[in-house]
Each structure stands twice: as structure tokens, then as C-alpha cells.
XYZ file of C-alpha atoms in Angstrom:
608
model
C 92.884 -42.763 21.661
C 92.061 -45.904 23.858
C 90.439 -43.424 26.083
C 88.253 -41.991 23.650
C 87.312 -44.986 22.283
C 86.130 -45.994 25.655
C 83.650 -43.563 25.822
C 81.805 -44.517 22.737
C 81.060 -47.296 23.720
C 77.414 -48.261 25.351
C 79.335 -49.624 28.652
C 80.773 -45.959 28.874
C 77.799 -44.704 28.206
C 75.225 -46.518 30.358
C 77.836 -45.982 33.175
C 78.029 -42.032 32.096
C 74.223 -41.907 31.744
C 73.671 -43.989 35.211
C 75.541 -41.396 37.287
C 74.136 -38.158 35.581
C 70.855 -39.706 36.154
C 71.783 -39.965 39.515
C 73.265 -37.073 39.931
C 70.439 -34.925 38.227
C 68.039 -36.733 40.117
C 69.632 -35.752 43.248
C 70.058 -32.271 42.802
C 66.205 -31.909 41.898
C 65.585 -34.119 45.381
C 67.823 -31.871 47.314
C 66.876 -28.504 45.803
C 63.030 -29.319 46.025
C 63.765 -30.787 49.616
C 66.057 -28.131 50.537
C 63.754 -25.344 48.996
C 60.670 -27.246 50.764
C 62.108 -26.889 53.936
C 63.826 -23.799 53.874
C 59.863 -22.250 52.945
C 58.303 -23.991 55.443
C 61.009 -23.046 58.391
C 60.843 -19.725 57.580
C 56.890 -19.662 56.917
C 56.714 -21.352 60.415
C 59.137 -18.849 61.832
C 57.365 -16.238 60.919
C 54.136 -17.846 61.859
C 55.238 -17.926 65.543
C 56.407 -14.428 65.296
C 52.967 -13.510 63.465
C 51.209 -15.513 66.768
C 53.238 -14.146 69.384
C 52.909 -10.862 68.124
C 48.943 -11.331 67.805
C 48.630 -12.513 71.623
C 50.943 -9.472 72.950
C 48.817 -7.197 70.782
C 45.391 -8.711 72.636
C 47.499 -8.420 76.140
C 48.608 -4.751 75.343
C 45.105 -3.703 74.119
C 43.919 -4.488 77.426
C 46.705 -2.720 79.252
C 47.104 -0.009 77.074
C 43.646 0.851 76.973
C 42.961 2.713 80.455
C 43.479 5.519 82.452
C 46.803 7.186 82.702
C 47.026 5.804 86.344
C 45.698 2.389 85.939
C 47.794 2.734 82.308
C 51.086 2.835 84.067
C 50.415 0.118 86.556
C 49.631 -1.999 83.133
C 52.982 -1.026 81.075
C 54.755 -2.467 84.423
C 52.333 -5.547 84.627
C 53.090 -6.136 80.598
C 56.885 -5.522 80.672
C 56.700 -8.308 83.529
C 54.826 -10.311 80.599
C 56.985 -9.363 78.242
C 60.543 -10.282 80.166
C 59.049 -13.312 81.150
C 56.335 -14.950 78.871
C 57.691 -14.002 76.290
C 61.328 -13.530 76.569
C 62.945 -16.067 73.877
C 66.895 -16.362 72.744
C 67.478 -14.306 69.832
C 64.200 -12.562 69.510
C 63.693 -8.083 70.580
C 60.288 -7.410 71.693
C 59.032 -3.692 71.898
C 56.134 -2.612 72.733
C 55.387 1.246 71.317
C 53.032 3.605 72.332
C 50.258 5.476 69.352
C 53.062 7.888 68.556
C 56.082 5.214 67.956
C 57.628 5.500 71.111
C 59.422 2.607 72.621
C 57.682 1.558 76.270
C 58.925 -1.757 77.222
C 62.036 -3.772 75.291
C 62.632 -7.784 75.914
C 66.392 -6.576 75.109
C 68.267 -4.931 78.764
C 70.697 -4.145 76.707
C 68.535 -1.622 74.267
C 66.841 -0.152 77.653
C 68.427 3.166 76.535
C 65.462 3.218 73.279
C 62.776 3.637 75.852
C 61.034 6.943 75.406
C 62.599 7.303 72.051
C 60.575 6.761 68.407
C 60.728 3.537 66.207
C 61.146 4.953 62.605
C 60.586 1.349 60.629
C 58.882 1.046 58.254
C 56.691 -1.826 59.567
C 56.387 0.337 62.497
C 54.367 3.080 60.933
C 52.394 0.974 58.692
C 51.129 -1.126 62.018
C 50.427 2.313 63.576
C 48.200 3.270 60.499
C 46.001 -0.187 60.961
C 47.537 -2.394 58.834
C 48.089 -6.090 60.033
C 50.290 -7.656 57.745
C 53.411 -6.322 58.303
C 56.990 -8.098 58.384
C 60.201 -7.578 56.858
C 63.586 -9.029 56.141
C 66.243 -7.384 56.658
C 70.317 -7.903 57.345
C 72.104 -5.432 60.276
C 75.310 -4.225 60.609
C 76.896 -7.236 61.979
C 75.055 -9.121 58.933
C 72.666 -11.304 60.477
C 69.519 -12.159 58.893
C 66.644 -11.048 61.047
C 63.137 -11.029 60.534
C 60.739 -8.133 61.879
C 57.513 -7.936 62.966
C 55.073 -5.820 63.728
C 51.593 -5.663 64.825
C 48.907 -2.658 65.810
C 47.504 -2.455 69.502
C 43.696 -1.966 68.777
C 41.447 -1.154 71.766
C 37.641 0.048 71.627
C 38.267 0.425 67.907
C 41.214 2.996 68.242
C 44.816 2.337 67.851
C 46.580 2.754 70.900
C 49.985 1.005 70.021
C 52.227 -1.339 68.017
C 53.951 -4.321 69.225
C 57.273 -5.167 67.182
C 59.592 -8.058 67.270
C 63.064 -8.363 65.838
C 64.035 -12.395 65.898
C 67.546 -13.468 64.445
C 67.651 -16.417 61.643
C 70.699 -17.317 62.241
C 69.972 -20.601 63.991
C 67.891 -21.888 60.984
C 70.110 -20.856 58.249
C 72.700 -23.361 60.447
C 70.042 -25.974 60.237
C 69.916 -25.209 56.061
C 73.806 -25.578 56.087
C 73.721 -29.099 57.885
C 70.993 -30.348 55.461
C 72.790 -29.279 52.565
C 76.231 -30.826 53.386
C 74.313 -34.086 54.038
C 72.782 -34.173 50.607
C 76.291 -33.453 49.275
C 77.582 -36.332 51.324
C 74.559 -38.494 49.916
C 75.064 -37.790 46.037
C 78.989 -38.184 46.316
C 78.345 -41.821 47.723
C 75.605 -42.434 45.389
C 77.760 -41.184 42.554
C 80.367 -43.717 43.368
C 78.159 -47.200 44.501
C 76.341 -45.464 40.846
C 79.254 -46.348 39.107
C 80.417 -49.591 40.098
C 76.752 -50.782 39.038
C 77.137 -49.407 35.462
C 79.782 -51.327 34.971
C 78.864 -54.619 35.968
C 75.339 -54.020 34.183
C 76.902 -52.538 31.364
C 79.089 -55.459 30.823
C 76.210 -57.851 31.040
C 73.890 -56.798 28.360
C 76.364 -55.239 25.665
C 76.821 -57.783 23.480
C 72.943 -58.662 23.789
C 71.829 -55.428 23.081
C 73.700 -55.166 20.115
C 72.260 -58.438 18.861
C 68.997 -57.229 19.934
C 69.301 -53.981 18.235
C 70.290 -55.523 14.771
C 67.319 -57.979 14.514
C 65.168 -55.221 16.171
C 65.732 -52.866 13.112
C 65.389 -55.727 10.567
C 61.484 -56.353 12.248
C 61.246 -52.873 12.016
C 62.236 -52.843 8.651
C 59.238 -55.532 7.841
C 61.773 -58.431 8.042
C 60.333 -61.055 10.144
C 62.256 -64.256 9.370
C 65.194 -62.737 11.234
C 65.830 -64.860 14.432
C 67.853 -63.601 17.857
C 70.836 -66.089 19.146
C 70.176 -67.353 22.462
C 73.474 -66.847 24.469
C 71.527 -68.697 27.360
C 68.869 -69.314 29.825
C 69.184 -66.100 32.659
C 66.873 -62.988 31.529
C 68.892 -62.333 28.324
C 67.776 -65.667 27.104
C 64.548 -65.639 27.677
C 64.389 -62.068 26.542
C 65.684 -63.353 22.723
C 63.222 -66.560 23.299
C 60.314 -64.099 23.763
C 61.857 -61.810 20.756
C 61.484 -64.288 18.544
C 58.191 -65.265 19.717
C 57.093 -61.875 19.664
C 58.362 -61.535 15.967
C 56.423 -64.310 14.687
C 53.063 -63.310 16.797
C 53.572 -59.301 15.586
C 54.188 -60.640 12.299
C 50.260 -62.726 12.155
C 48.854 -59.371 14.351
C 49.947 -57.075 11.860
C 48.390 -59.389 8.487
C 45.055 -59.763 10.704
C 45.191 -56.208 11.665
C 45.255 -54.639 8.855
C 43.019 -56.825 6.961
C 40.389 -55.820 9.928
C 40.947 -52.482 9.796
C 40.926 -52.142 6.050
C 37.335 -54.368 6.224
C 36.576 -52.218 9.592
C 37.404 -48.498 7.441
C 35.492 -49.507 4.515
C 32.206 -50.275 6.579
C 32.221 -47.147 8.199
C 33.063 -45.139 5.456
C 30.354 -46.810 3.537
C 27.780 -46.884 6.074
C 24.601 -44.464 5.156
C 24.350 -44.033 8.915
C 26.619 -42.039 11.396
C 28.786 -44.593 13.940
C 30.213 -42.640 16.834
C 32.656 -44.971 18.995
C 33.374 -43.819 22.923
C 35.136 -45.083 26.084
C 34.329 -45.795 29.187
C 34.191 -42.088 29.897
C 31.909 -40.912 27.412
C 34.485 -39.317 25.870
C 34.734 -40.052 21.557
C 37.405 -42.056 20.351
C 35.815 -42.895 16.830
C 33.739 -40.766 14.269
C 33.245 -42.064 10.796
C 32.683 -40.027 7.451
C 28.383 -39.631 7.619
C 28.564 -38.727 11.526
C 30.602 -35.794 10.838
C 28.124 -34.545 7.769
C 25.140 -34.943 10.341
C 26.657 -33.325 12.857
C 28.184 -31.079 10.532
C 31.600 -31.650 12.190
C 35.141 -32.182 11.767
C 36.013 -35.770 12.280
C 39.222 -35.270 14.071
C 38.133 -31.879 16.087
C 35.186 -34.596 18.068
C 37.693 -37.126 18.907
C 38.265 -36.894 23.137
C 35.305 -34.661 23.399
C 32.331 -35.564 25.060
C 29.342 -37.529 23.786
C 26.793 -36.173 25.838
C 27.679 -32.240 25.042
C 28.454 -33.160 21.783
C 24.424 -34.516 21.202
C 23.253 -32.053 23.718
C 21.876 -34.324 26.030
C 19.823 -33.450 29.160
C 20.625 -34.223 32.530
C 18.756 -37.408 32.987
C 19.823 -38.669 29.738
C 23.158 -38.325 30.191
C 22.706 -40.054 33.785
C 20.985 -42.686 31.693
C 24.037 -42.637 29.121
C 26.434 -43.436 32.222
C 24.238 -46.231 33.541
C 24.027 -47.951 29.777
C 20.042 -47.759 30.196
C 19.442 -45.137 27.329
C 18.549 -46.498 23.957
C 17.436 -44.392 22.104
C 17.212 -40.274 21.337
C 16.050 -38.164 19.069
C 17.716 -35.197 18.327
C 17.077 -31.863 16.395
C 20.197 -30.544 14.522
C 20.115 -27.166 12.814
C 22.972 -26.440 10.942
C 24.219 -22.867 10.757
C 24.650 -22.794 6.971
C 21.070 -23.693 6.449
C 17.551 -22.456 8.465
C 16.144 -26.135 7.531
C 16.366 -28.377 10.849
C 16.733 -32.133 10.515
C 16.240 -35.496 12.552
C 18.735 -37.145 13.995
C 17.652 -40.385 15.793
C 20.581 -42.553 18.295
C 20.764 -45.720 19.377
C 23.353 -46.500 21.716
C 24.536 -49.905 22.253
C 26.948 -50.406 25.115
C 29.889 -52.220 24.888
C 30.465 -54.718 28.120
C 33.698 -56.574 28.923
C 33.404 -59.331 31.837
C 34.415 -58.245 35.184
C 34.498 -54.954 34.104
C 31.222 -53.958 33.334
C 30.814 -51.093 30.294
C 33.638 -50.000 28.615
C 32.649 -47.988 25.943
C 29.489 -47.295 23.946
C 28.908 -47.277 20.328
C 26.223 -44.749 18.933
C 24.304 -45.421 15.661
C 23.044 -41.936 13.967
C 19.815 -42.202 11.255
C 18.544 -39.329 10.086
C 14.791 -39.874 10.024
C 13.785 -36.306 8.692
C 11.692 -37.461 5.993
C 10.080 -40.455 7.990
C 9.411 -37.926 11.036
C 7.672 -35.258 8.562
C 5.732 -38.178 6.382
C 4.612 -39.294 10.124
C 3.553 -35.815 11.202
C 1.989 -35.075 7.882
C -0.322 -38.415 7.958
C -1.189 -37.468 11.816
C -1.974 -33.704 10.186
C -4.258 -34.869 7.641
C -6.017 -37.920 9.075
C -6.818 -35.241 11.962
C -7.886 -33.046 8.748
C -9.846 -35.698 7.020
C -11.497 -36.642 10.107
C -12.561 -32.889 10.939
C -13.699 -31.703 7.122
C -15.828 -35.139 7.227
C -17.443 -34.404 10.959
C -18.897 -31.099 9.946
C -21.089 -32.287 7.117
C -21.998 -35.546 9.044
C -22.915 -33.663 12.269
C -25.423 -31.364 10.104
C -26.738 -34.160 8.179
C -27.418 -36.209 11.618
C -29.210 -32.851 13.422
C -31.404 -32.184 10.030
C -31.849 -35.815 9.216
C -33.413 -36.318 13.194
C -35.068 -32.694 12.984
C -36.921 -34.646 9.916
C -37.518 -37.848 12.004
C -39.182 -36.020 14.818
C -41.918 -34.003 12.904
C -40.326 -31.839 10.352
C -40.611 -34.014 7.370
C -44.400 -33.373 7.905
C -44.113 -29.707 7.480
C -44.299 -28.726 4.191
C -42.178 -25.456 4.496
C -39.177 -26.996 6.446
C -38.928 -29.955 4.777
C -37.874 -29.246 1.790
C -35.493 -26.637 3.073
C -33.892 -29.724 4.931
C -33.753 -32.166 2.379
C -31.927 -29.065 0.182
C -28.967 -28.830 3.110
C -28.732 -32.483 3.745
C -28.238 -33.078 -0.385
C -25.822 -29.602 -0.080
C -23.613 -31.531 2.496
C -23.620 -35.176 0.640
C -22.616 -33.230 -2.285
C -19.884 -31.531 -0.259
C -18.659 -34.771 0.905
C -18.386 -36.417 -2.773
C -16.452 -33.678 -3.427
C -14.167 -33.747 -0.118
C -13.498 -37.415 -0.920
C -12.670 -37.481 -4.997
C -10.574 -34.618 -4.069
C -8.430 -37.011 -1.664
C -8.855 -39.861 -4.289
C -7.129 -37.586 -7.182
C -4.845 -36.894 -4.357
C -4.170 -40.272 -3.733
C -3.477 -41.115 -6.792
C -0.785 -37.883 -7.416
C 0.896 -39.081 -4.624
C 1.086 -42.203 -6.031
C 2.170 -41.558 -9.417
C -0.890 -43.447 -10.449
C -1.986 -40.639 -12.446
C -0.924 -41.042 -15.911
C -0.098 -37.589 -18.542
C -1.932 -37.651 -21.489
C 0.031 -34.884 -23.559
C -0.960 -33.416 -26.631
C -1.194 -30.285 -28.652
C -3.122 -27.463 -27.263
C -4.168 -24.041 -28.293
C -3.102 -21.622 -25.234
C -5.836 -18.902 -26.348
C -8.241 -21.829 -27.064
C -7.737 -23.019 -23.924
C -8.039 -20.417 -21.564
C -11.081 -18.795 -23.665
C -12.763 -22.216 -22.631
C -11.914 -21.672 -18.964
C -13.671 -18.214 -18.845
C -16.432 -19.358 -21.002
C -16.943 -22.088 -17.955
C -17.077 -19.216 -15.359
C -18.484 -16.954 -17.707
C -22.186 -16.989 -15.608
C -20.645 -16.479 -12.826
C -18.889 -13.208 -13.558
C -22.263 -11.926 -15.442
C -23.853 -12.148 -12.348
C -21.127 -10.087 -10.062
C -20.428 -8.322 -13.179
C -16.803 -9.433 -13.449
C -14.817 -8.889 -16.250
C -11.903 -11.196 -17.729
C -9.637 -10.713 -20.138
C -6.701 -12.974 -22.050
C -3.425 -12.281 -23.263
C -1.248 -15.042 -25.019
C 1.734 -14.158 -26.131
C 2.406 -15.674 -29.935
C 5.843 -17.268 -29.337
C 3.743 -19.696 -27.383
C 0.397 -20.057 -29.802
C 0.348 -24.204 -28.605
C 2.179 -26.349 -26.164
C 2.276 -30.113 -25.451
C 0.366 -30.716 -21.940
C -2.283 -33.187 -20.467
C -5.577 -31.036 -21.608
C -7.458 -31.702 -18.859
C -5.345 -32.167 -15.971
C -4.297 -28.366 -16.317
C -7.794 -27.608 -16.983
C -8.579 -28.603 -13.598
C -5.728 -26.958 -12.134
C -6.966 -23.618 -13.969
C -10.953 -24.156 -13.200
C -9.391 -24.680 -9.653
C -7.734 -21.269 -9.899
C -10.318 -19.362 -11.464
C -12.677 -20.705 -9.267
C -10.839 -19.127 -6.035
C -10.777 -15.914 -7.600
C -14.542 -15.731 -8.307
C -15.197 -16.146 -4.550
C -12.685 -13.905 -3.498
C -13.188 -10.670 -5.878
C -15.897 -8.532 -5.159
C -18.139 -7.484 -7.694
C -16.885 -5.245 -10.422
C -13.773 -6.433 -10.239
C -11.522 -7.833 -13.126
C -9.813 -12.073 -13.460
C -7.130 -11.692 -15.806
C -5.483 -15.262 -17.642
C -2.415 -14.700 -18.947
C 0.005 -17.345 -21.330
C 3.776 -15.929 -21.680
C 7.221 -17.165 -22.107
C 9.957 -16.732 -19.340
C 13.551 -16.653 -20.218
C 14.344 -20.129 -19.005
C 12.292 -21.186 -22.277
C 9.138 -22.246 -19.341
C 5.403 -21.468 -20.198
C 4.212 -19.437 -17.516
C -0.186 -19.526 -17.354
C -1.066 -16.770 -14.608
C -4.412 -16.125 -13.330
C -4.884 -12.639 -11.638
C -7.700 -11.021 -9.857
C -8.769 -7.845 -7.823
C -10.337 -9.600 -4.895
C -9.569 -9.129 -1.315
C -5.891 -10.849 -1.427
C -4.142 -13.019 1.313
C -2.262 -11.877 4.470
C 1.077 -12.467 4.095
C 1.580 -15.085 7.151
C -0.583 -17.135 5.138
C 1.382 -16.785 2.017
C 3.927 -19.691 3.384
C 1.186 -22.082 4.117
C -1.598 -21.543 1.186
C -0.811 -24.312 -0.792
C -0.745 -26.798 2.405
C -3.354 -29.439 1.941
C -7.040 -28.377 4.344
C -5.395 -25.012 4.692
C -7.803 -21.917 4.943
C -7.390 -18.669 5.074
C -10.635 -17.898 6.098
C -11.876 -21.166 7.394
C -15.696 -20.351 8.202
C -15.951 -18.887 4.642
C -14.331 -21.081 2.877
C -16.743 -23.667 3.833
C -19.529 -21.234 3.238
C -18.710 -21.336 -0.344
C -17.983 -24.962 -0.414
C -14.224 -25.568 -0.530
C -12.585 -28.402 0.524
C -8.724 -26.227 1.205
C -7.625 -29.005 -1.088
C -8.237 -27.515 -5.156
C -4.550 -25.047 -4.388
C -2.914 -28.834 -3.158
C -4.364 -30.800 -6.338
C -3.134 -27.402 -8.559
C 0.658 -27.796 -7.435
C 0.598 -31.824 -7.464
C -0.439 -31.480 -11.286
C 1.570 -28.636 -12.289
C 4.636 -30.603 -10.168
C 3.323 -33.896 -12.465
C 4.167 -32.281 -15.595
C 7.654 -30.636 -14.335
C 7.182 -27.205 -13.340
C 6.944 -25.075 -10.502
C 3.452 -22.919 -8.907
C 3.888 -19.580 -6.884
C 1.819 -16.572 -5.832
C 1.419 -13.843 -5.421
C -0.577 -11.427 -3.293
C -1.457 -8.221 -0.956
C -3.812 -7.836 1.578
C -7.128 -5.934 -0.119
C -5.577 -5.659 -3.260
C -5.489 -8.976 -5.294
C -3.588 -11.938 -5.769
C -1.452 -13.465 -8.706
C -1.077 -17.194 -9.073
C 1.467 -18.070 -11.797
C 2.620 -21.725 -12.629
C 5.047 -23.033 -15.481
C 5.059 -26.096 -17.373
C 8.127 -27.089 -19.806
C 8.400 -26.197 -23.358
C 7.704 -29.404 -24.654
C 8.330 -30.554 -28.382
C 6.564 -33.862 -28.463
C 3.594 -35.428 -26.588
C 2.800 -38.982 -24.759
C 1.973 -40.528 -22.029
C 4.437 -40.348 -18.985
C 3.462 -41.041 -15.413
């Protein structure tokens, strides 16, 4: 009982665990340094044998190789070789002719296999041209040997085999010795093992168990609990530093997790993306909006790295290792979605002193919107600037043309005057197009909503372009349908949007053809006003872009007819103004279909 009581106790077991420790470490020592050796004697052994045969098969090519005369005189002349050079303790060489015979044998006391034919294995695979041959094998007096054998290549042709037989038996003696001094080594380290555990063991019990007790009650979030100081050797100042490691844990924890809970709720919060890395490059933080921008997982990033993560470039991520990159910008399209975005980074490394960088902290914006409002006012300040040079260069040419002599000339003159007015005209309109613009875009534009006949309305749009069509005999026609007899809408901001419409299709339909206006209801409860026409229609890769402000589809003629590519812009700005939505419609050479809803309104006002 005493007994088993003993071994429940820590002194048993440290002094238990000590000596299987040592023990088990041992045994992996000895079998990896037994193993290690036993490979490489025997990889060395049969290295030599692999070497020896490889010179005798060079010697014996050069013997073997001749006349039958000259050939005899060399099997003497390499049998000296053999018996002497190469004669070793333990170790059969033969040296075989192309058919397997044996010609010369290291062993006098095998002299009786001369003439007769080596059957191994090894033997006929050497003959066939094969190098790597050896074997292991045990005879009949069960020694471990190892065999050899090698072809005899001269001019290309195999002439013979060289094979060597060489006994193991001294290194498997060398094995034994190792092993029984590794035995000797763990029995003594078994005992010296033992006497150890007990004097440690009895040391640091009663410690330990002291240690243990306040150690769960820390654990346990109880951190008034002090350790007994039994005295001032390592023990002591182990419970001295216990209970000064309580009291600084207990202040590290309260600040800890008031920083993290401040740190978490910054980057949670934070409209921008905050990727944290190491010293390595490799991510070690990711908050919540990084992950949506990079359409990510925010634990599958962590340990990956930064630079294939953003798809950097070679020099930039050279630059990203140096800490001189400051800034990226990156294009991220998502998989669920053809609409790119973009991403710009600032990095901002982190330095410690004396050790240079040690991690870098990456700041993601995305600056889609700013980078398309920038490339839009680039697109139509080049626009503005090129719609404004044409008219100004013809005025300048006409205007000197006048200057130098044609003003005089009662013919040209007033043929001129008649384009310079034409392009001043087209300018006024080119810039209170941009003004109503201007003022769209900046919601300056108020809605003055009121009751309006549909039929009444439209009827006054075709009466406006009625000349027109007389005189490339157009016809027009208008269908209202009577759910939708009057609406609420801003009278004249839709007439302009329709006058713009109407106008397009009277330069675009040939004559004889037929503008239709048409007032229905969709099924959304949306008042959908479409204007349709014969005329030559749009290609369809300009479909995507015909609303785009300055866009053409046929420039040259366009400004032939005086267009400024911005009446389709000002349409959908208005129609967007009141709450709906403008689309069309349209094939090549056979007519196009603009159709754009407002809401079904029940009371009028103004509303910006």
C-alpha cells in the first residue's frame, strides 16, 4: 500500500518521468546513431566495391579487348593485377569472359571455377549492359556477403564482367561493439538518472504544490492570492517574482483589454480597410471593410502574403521590402460582379529602434467614385475645349478672309457674315446647354409640377416640328392611352426633353418616313412617353454610350446639323430629376425607340 502510494506522488513521478526521458531519449540517439552508421558503412562498403569494380572493369577493357594472342598475354598480366592490386581479406574477385565464364579468381582456393559459367543473377544483368548491379545475399555457412558486378565495355561492345564477392562480417562486428556500448551508456545513465530525481524531486515538492494552488486561483481570475516564501535560493525568488507577476498580469490584463476593446471597435468602425503585417510581409491583421474590398475572408488572409495578396509588381514589392512605397492604386474586380473598383494603399511602416522595420500597416480607400468624377472632368473639359475650337477656328479663318479683302466683295461677304453668325449661334447653344447642365448637376434646377394634358402635350410638340416634317413629308401620329389622360410633371422641363427627342429623329429619318409619340401606363403604375421613328437607327456598340455627354454617333454629321451630343445628356438628367428612368431602343437602318418614365404622381409642387 506504502508502495503504491509512493508512486503517486510527484517525487515518484518526476524520478519515473526523468529516467523514461532518459531512457527514450537514448534509444532514439542510439537507433538514429546506430542506423546512421550502419547506412553509411555499408553505403561506403559498397562504394569501394562499386570503385574497385569500376577501375578493374577500365583495366580489363583494355586487356580484354585484343587479339587472341596479345588477349592471353593480358588475362596473365590482369590476374597478376588482380592477385596483387587488388587482392583484399575477405573479398572474391572474378573476372568473366562475354559468355559468363570464369578467367581469373582472387580466391586459390576457387581455382577449380575457371573455365566454368557464373549463373548470378548480377552476372547476367552486367553482361546485358547494365551498371548498377549488387546484391545481398547470405551463403551456406551464413555469412552476409555483398556482390558485385560490373560489365567490361571495350570499343562499345561488351567483352566481359568483373564480379566481386566481399564478406560483411567484419562490420556487422563493428555494429555489435557500438551497440553494447550504447547499452552500457543508457544503463549508467539510467542509474546517475535516478539519484538526480530524487534529490530534485525532493527539493521542489512542497513548492510546486504551493505554486500550483495559487497558480489555479490566478487562473481562476483571483489575483489577491499571494505565494509563501519558504526562502531566498531559486524557490524564493521564484514565489517573489509570482507574486510580482500576479499583480503586473493582473494591471496587463485591465489595460489590455480596455485597448483591445477601444483597438476592435476602431477597426471595425473604420470606413477604410486596415491590413496589419510583420516584418515579413506576411498579414497578421485584417479588419471587417478590408475583407469586403478585397472581397475576402478575414481569417483565410491572415499569414498570407501582402504583396500577392494586392498583386503587386516586382519593383513594388522590392519597394514594399525597403519601406519606400507609399502609395498604390489598385484595380479589384470582383467575380460576383463585371463592375471594377478603386482601391488606393498607403502603407506606413512600422520601425522599432535598433531594429529597423518590423511590420507595416496598410490603409485601403476605395476612391472609385473620386477616380471616375476625375476622369469624367478630364473627359469633358477635353470635350468642352474641342466642341468650342471648331466654331472658333472657322470664325477666326472667315473673320481674317473678311479682313484681307473679302468684306469688299459683295458676293462673299455676305456668305461669310451668314457662317460666322451660324457658328456664334452654335456656340450660345453649346454653352446654355452646359449651363442647364450645370445646374442639373447641381440640383439647382428647381421642378415646377403641375397638371398636364398628355394628348395636349405631345400634340404641342408635333405642332412645333410640324414644318419640319411638311417639308420631308414626315408623318406623326399620337396615341395616349386614357388611364393616363393628365399627370403631375414640370411642363416645360419635359418639353425640352421631348423637343430634344423629336428633334433627333427629324435629322435622322429620311423623308417619308413616320415619328410616332406615344403616352402609356406600365405595370409598375410609371408613365412611359416614347418617341419612335423610321430613320436610319444606331449601331449597337453605340447603344452603351449614346446618352454619354459630347457623344456622337456620327460626329461630322452631327455637327452638320448643329448638335452639340449634349440634348440625349440634358433628356436623362431631367427625366432622372423627376424620378424615372430613360432607355432606347434601336437597329441599324431600321429606326430607333426612345422611351422614358416619370412617376404617377397625385399632387404637384416644387421639389429640387
Amino acid at each position: 500500500m506504502k508502495m503504491a502510494s509512493f508512486f503517486r506522488t510527484i517525487q515518484a513521478k518526476l524520478i519515473i518521468v526523468y529516467m523514461l526521458l532518459i531512457l527514450i531519449a537514448m534509444q532514439l540517439i542510439g537507433v538514429y546513431f546506430v542506423s546512421t552508421m550502419k547506412n553509411s558503412l555499408t553505403s561506403n562498403f559498397t562504394k569501394d566495391l562499386q570503385e574497385q569494380a569500376e577501375l578493374l572493369s577500365v583495366m580489363a577493357a583494355d586487356k580484354l579487348g585484343g587479339e587472341f594472342d596479345a588477349g592471353k598475354n593480358s588475362v596473365e598480366s590482369l590476374a597478376i593485377i588482380v592477385n596483387n592490386l587488388f587482392n583484399l581479406s575477405g573479398v572474391e574477385i572474378q573476372v568473366l569472359d562475354a559468355n559468363g565464364k570464369v578467367m581469373i579468381t582472387s580466391l586459390s582456393a576457387h581455382d577449380n571455377y575457371i573455365g566454368r559459367k557464373n549463373t548470378q543473377t548480377v552476372v547476367s544483368r552486367a553482361l546485358q549492359g547494365i551498371s548498377d548491379n549488387e546484391e545481398y545475399m547470405i551463403d551456406e555457412d551464413n555469412e552476409r556477403k555483398r556482390v558485385v558486378a560490373k560489365p567490361v565495355i571495350s570499343n562499345g561492345k561488351i567483352v566481359g564482367a568483373i564480379y566481386i564477392v566481399a564478406s560483411m562480417g567484419e562490420l556487422h562486428d563493428t555494429m555489435g561493439r557500438v551497440n553494447n556500448i550504447f547499452i552500457s551508456g543508457i544503463l549508467i545513465a539510467l542509474g546517475l538518472t535516478a539519484v538526480l530525481g530524487v534529490i530534485l524531486a525532493h527539493t521542489i515538492t512542497q513548492p510546486i504544490i504551493e505554486l500550483t494552488r495559487h497558480a489555479k486561483a490566478v487562473a481562476e481570475g483571483s489575483f489577491d492570492q499571494k505565494m509563501p516564501i519558504f526562502g531566498k535560493d531559486e524557490i524564493g525568488q521564484l514565489s517573489e517574482a509570482f507574486n510580482y507577476m500576479t499583480s503586473r498580469l493582473q494591471e496587463a490584463l485591465l489595460q489590455n483589454e480596455e485597448e483591445k476593446e477601444k483597438l476592435a471597435s476602431i477597426l471595425s468602425n473604420m470606413s477604410d480597410g486596415v491590413i496589419a503585417t510583420d516584418e515579413a510581409g506576411h498579414i497578421i491583421l485584417v479588419n471587417r471593410r478590408a475583407g469586403e474590398m478585397l472581397n475576402l475572408d478575414e481569417a483565410s488572409v491572415v499569414t498570407r502574403d501582402i504583396t500577392l495578396l494586392l498583386g503587386l509588381d516586382l519593383e513594388q514589392s522590392q519597394a514594399f521590402t525597403e519601406g519606400t512605397i507609399s502609395t498604390t492604386l489598385l484595380e479589384i474586380s470582383p467575380e460576383e460582379t463585371n463592375a471594377p473598383y478603386m482601391v488606393r494603399v498607403t502603407f506606413m511602416p512600422i520601425y522599432r529602434r535598433e531594429f529597423g522595420i518590423t511590420g507595416t500597416i496598410a490603409v485601403l480607400q476605395d476612391v472609385t467614385e473620386q477616380e471616375k468624377l476625375e476622369a469624367s472632368r478630364r473627359e469633358f473639359v477635353a470635350n468642352v475645349s474641342h466642341e468650342l475650337r471648331t466654331p472658333l477656328t472657322t470664325i477666326k479663318s472667315y473673320t481674317e478672309a473678311l479682313d484681307d479683302g473679302a468684306l469688299e466683295d459683295p458676293q462673299l461677304a455676305p456668305k461669310f457674315v451668314g457662317v460666322i453668325q451660324n457658328e456664334t449661334e452654335r456656340m450660345i447653344r453649346l454653352v446654355t446647354d452646359l449651363l442647364h447642365l450645370s445646374r442639373l448637376d447641381n440640383k439647382e434646377s428647381f421642378l415646377r409640377k403641375q397638371m398636364t394634358d398628355m394628348f395636349e402635350m405631345l400634340e404641342d410638340v408635333s405642332d412645333r416640328f410640324s414644318f419640319q416634317m411638311q417639308q420631308k413629308n414626315i408623318q406623326s401620329e399620337i396615341t395616349v392611352e386614357e388611364k393616363i389622360q393628365s399627370a403631375w410633371l414640370d411642363r416645360d422641363q419635359i418639353d425640352q426633353v421631348l423637343d430634344n427627342l423629336v428633334s433627333n429623329s427629324l435629322k435622322y429619318t429620311p423623308e417619308g418616313g413616320k415619328i410616332t409619340l406615344d403616352a402609356r401606363l406600365t405595370d409598375n403604375h410609371m408613365i412611359a412617353i416614347s418617341v419612335q421613328d423610321t430613320g436610319i437607327g444606331i449601331p449597337k456598340k453605340d447603344l452603351g454610350q449614346i446618352f454619354d455627354r459630347f457623344y456622337r454617333v456620327d460626329k461630322a454629321r452631327s455637327r452638320n446639323m448643329g448638335g452639340t451630343g449634349l440634348g440625349l445628356s440634358i433628356a436623362r438628367e431631367i427625366v432622372s430629376a423627376h424620378g424615372g428612368t430613360i432607355a432606347l431602343q434601336s437597329e441599324f437602318g431600321q429606326g430607333s425607340k426612345i422611351t422614358f418614365t416619370l412617376p404617377l404622381q397625385e399632387e404637384g409642387g416644387e421639389t429640387i
